[in-house]
GROMACS .gro file of C-alpha atoms in nm:
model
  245
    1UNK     CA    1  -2.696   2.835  -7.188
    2UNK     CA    2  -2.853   3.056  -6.920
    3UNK     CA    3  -3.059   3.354  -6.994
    4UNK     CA    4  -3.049   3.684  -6.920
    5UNK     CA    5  -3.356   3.618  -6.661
    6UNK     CA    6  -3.117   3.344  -6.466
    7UNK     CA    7  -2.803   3.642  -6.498
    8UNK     CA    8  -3.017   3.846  -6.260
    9UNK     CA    9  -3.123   3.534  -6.028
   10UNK     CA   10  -2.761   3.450  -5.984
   11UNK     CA   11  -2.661   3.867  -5.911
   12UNK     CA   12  -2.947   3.826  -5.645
   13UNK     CA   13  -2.797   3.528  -5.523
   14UNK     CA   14  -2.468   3.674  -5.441
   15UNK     CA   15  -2.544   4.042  -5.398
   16UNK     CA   16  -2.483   4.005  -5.001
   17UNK     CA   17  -2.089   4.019  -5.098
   18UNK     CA   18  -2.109   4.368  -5.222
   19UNK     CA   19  -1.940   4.558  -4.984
   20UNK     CA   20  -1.704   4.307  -4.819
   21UNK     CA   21  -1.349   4.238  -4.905
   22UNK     CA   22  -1.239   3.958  -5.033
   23UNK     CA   23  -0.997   3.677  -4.809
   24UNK     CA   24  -0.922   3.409  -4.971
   25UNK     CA   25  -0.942   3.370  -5.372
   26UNK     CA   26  -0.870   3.022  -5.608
   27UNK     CA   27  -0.960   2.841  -5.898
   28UNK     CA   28  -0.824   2.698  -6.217
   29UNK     CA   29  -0.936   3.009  -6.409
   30UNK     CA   30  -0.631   3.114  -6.617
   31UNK     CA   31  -0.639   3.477  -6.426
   32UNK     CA   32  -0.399   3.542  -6.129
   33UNK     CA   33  -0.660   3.506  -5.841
   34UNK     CA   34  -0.372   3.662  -5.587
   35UNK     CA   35  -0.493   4.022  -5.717
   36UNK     CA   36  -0.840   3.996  -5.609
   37UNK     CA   37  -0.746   3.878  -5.255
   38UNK     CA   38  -0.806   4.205  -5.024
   39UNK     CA   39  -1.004   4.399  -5.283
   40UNK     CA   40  -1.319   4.459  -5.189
   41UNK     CA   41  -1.626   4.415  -5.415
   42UNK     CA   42  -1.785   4.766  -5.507
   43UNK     CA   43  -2.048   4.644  -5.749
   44UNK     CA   44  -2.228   4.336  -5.944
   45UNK     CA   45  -2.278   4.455  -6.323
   46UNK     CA   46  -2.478   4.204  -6.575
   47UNK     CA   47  -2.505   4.220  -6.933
   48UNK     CA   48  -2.739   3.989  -7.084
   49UNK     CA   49  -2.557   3.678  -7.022
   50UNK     CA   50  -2.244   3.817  -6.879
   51UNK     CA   51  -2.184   3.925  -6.475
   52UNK     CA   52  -1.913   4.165  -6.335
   53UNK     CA   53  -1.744   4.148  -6.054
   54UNK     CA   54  -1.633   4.526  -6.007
   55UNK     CA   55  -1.370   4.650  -5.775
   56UNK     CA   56  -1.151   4.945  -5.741
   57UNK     CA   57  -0.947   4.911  -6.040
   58UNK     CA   58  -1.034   4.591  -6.230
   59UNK     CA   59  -1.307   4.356  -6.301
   60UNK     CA   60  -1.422   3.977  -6.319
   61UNK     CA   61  -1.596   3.896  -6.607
   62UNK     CA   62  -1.814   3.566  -6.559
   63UNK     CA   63  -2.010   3.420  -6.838
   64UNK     CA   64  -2.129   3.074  -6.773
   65UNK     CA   65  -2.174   2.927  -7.124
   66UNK     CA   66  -2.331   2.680  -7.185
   67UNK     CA   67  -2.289   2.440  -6.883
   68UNK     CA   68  -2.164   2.667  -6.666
   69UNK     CA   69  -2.332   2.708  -6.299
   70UNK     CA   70  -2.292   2.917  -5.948
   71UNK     CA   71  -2.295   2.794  -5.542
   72UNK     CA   72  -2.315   3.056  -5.240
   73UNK     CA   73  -2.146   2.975  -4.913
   74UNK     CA   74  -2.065   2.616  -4.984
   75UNK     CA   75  -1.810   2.481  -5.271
   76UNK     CA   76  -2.068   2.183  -5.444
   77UNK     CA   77  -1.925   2.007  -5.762
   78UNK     CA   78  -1.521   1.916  -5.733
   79UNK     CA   79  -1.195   2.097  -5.782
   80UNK     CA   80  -1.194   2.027  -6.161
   81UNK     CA   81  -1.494   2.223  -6.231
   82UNK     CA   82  -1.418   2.520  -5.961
   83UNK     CA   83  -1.294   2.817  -6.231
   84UNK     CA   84  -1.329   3.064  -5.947
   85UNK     CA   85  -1.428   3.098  -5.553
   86UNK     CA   86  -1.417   3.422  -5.372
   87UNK     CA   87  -1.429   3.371  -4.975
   88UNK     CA   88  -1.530   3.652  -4.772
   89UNK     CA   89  -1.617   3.702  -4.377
   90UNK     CA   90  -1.942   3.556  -4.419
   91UNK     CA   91  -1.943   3.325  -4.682
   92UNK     CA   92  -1.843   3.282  -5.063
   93UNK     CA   93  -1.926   3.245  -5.434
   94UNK     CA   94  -1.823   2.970  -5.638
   95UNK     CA   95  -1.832   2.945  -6.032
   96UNK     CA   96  -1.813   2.653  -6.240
   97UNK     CA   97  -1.727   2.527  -6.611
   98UNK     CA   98  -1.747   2.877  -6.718
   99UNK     CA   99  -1.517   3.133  -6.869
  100UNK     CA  100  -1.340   3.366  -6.588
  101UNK     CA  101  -1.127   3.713  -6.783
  102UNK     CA  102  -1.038   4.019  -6.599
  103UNK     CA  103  -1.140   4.320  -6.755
  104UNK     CA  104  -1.044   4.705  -6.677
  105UNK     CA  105  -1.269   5.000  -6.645
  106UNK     CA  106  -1.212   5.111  -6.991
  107UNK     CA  107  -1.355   4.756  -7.083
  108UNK     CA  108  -1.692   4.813  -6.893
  109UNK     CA  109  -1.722   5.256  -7.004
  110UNK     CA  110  -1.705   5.059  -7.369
  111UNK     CA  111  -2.027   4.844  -7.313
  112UNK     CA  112  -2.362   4.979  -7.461
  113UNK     CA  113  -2.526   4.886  -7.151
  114UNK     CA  114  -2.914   5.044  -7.338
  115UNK     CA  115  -2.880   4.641  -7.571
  116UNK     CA  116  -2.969   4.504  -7.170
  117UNK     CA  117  -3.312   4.405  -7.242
  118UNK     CA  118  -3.352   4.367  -6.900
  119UNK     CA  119  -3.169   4.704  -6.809
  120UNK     CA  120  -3.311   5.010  -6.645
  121UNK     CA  121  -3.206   5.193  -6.955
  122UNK     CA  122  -3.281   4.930  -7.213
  123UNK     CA  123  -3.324   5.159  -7.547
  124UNK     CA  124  -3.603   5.008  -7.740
  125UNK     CA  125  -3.512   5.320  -7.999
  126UNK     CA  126  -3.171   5.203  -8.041
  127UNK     CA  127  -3.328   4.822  -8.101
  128UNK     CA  128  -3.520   4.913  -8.366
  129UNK     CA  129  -3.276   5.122  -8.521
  130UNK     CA  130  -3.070   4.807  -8.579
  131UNK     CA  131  -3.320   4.538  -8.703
  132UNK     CA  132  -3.420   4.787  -8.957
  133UNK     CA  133  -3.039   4.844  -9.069
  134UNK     CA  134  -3.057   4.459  -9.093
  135UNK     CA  135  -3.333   4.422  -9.359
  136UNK     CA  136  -3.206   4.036  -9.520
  137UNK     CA  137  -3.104   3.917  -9.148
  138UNK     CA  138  -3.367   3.662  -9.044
  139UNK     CA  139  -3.585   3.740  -8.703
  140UNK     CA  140  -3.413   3.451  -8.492
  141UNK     CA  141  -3.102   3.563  -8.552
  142UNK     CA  142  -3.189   3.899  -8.459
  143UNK     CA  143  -3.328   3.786  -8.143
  144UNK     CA  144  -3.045   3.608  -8.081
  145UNK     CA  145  -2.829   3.869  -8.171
  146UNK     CA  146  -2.613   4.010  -7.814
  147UNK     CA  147  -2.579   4.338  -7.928
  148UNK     CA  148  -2.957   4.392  -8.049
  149UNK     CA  149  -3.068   4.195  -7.754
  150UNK     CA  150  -2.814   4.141  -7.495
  151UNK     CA  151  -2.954   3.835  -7.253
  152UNK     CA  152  -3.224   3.732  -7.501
  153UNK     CA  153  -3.142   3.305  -7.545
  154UNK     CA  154  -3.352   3.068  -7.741
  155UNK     CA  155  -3.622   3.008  -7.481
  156UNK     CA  156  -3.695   3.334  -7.445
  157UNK     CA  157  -3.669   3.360  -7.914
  158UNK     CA  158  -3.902   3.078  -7.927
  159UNK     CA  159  -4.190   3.216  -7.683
  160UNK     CA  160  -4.127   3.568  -7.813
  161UNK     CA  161  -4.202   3.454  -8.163
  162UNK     CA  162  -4.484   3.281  -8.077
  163UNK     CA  163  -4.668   3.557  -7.879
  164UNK     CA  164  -4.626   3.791  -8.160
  165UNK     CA  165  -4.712   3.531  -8.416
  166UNK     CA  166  -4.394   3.564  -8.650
  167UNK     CA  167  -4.218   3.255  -8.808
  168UNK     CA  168  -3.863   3.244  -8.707
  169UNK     CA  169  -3.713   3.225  -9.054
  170UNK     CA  170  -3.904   3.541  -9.158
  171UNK     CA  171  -3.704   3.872  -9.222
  172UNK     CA  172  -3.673   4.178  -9.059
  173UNK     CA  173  -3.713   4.380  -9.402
  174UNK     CA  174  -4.064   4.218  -9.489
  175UNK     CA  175  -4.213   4.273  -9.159
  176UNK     CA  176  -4.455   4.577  -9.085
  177UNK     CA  177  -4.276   4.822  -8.895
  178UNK     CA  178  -4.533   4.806  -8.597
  179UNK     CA  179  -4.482   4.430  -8.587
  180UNK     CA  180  -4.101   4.516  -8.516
  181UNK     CA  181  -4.241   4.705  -8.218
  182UNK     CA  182  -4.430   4.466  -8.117
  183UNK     CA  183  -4.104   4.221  -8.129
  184UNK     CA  184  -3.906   4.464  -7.973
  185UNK     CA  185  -4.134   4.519  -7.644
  186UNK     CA  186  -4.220   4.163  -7.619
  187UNK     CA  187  -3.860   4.044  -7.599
  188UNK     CA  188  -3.838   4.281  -7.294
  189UNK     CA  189  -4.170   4.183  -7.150
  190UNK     CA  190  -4.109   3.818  -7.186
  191UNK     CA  191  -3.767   3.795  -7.022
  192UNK     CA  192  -3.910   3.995  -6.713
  193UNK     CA  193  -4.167   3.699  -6.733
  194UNK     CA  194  -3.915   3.464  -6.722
  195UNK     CA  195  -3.751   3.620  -6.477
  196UNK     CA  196  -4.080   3.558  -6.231
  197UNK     CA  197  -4.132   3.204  -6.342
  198UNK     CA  198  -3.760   3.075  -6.272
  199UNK     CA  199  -3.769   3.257  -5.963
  200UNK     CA  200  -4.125   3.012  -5.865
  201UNK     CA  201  -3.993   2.757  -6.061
  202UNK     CA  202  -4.308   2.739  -6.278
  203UNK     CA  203  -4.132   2.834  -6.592
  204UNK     CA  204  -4.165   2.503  -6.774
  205UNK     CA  205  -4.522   2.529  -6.703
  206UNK     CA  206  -4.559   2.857  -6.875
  207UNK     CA  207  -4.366   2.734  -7.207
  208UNK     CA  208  -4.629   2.770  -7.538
  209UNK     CA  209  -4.389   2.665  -7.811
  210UNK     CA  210  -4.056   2.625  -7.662
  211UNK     CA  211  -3.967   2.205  -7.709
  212UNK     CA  212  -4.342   2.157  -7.721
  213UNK     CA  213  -4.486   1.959  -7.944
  214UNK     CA  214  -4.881   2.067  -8.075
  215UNK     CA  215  -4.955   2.450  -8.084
  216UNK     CA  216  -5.194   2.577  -7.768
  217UNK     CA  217  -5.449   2.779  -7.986
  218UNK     CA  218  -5.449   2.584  -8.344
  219UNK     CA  219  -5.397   2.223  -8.205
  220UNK     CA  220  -5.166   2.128  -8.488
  221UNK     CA  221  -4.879   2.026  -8.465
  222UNK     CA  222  -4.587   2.255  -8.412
  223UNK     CA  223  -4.258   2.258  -8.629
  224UNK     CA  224  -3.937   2.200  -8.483
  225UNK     CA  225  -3.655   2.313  -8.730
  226UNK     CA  226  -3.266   2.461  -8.714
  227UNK     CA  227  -3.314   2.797  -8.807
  228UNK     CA  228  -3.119   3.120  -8.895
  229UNK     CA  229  -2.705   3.146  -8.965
  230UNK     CA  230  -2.704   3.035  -8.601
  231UNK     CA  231  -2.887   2.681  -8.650
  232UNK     CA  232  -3.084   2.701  -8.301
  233UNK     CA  233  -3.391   2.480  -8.278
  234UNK     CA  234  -3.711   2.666  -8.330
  235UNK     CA  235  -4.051   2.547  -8.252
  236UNK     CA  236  -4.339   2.741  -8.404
  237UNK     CA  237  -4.649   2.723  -8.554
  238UNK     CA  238  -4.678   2.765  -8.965
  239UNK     CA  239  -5.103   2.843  -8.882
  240UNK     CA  240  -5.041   3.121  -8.616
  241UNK     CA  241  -4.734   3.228  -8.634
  242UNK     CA  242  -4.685   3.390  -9.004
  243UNK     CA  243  -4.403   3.402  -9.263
  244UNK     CA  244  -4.257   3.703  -9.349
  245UNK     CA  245  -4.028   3.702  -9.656
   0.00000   0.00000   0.00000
């Protein structure tokens, strides 16, 4: 599933549309596609993993899932995949395997837009108000959690974890509360990381635990193990990375 970090590559990607109206819409998205045909597109909203299409009065709500993908200008995987293409003057978007709902503006007011780790007015206050209201829930599910850490995905878990040395299956009750900082402002600083690497597609190169398979500073090797309520694969280190429970 793509990351936050990708979110924003993709809003780059198709950011030249903002402004122009919108000619010719299709797809096998269950939305009626005649409605968006002559709006024009006011703005491109993400939220974590989630992009929005805003017009005048409604909204386009893209998430991508787990396979889903994007082209610009030119339609590239067949009909069956296509949920949603927007043509304008100069080009188009296309979206594929991925969930398409329209949304209104009382839909988007309703967002708390501060869980964006990668937002302008990410609130790391309001983040560490709810891990410690969630003292028994687990650290990797926190991570993973959208509305602690909207855009935060298990790449970005794993390598978090590991630069703050904290075993995934520790809890959020048993760890100091400046180690919860520390969680808290790497999850931001890594996915801005990310963000660089994917855009030089080094980011493979930069992984320290993710899918790998001896830890980088200990040279044992590293633990790969479903963790949490959500059963996502972790990879981590029992000699640097410590247990909190």
């Amino acid at each position: 599933m793509p990351e936050g970090p990708s979110i924003r590559l993709m809003k780059e990607s198709i950011q030249k549309f903002v402004g122009k109206k919108v000619l010719e819409a299709s797809g096998n998205a269950k939305i009626d596609t005649e409605i968006l045909i002559g709006k024009t597109l006011k703005e491109i909203k993400t939220f974590g993993k989630q992009t929005y299409l805003v017009f005048d009065d409604v909204a386009v709500r893209i998430h991508l899932l787990m396979f889903g993908s994007h082209s610009v200008d030119e339609q590239t995987k067949p009909d069956r995949q296509l949920r949603l293409a927007l043509l304008f003057s100069d080009g188009g978007m296309y979206f594929y395997t991925c969930h398409v709902k329209m949304v209104d503006s009382q839909f988007l007011a309703g967002i708390d837009w501060e869980a964006d780790v990668m937002s302008d007015i990410w609130s790391p206050k309001k983040a560490e108000k709810k891990l410690k209201s969630n003292p028994e829930m687990m650290v990797c599910d926190a991570l993973m959690d959208q509305d602690i850490f909207s855009g935060v995905g298990n790449i970005i878990k794993n390598e978090v974890l590991f630069r703050i040395g904290v075993q995934p299956e520790s809890f959020l009750g048993k760890m100091p509360s400046a180690k919860i900082k520390e969680l808290i402002k790497e999850a931001r600083n890594y996915s801005f990381d990310f963000l660089e690497w994917k855009r030089d597609f080094t980011l493979k190169k930069h992984w320290l635990a993710h899918t790998k398979k001896i830890c980088p500073k200990c040279g044992q090797k590293l633990i790969k193990k479903q963790t949490g309520l959500g059963k996502r694969r972790s990879f981590y280190c029992e000699i640097d990375q410590k247990l909190y429970q």
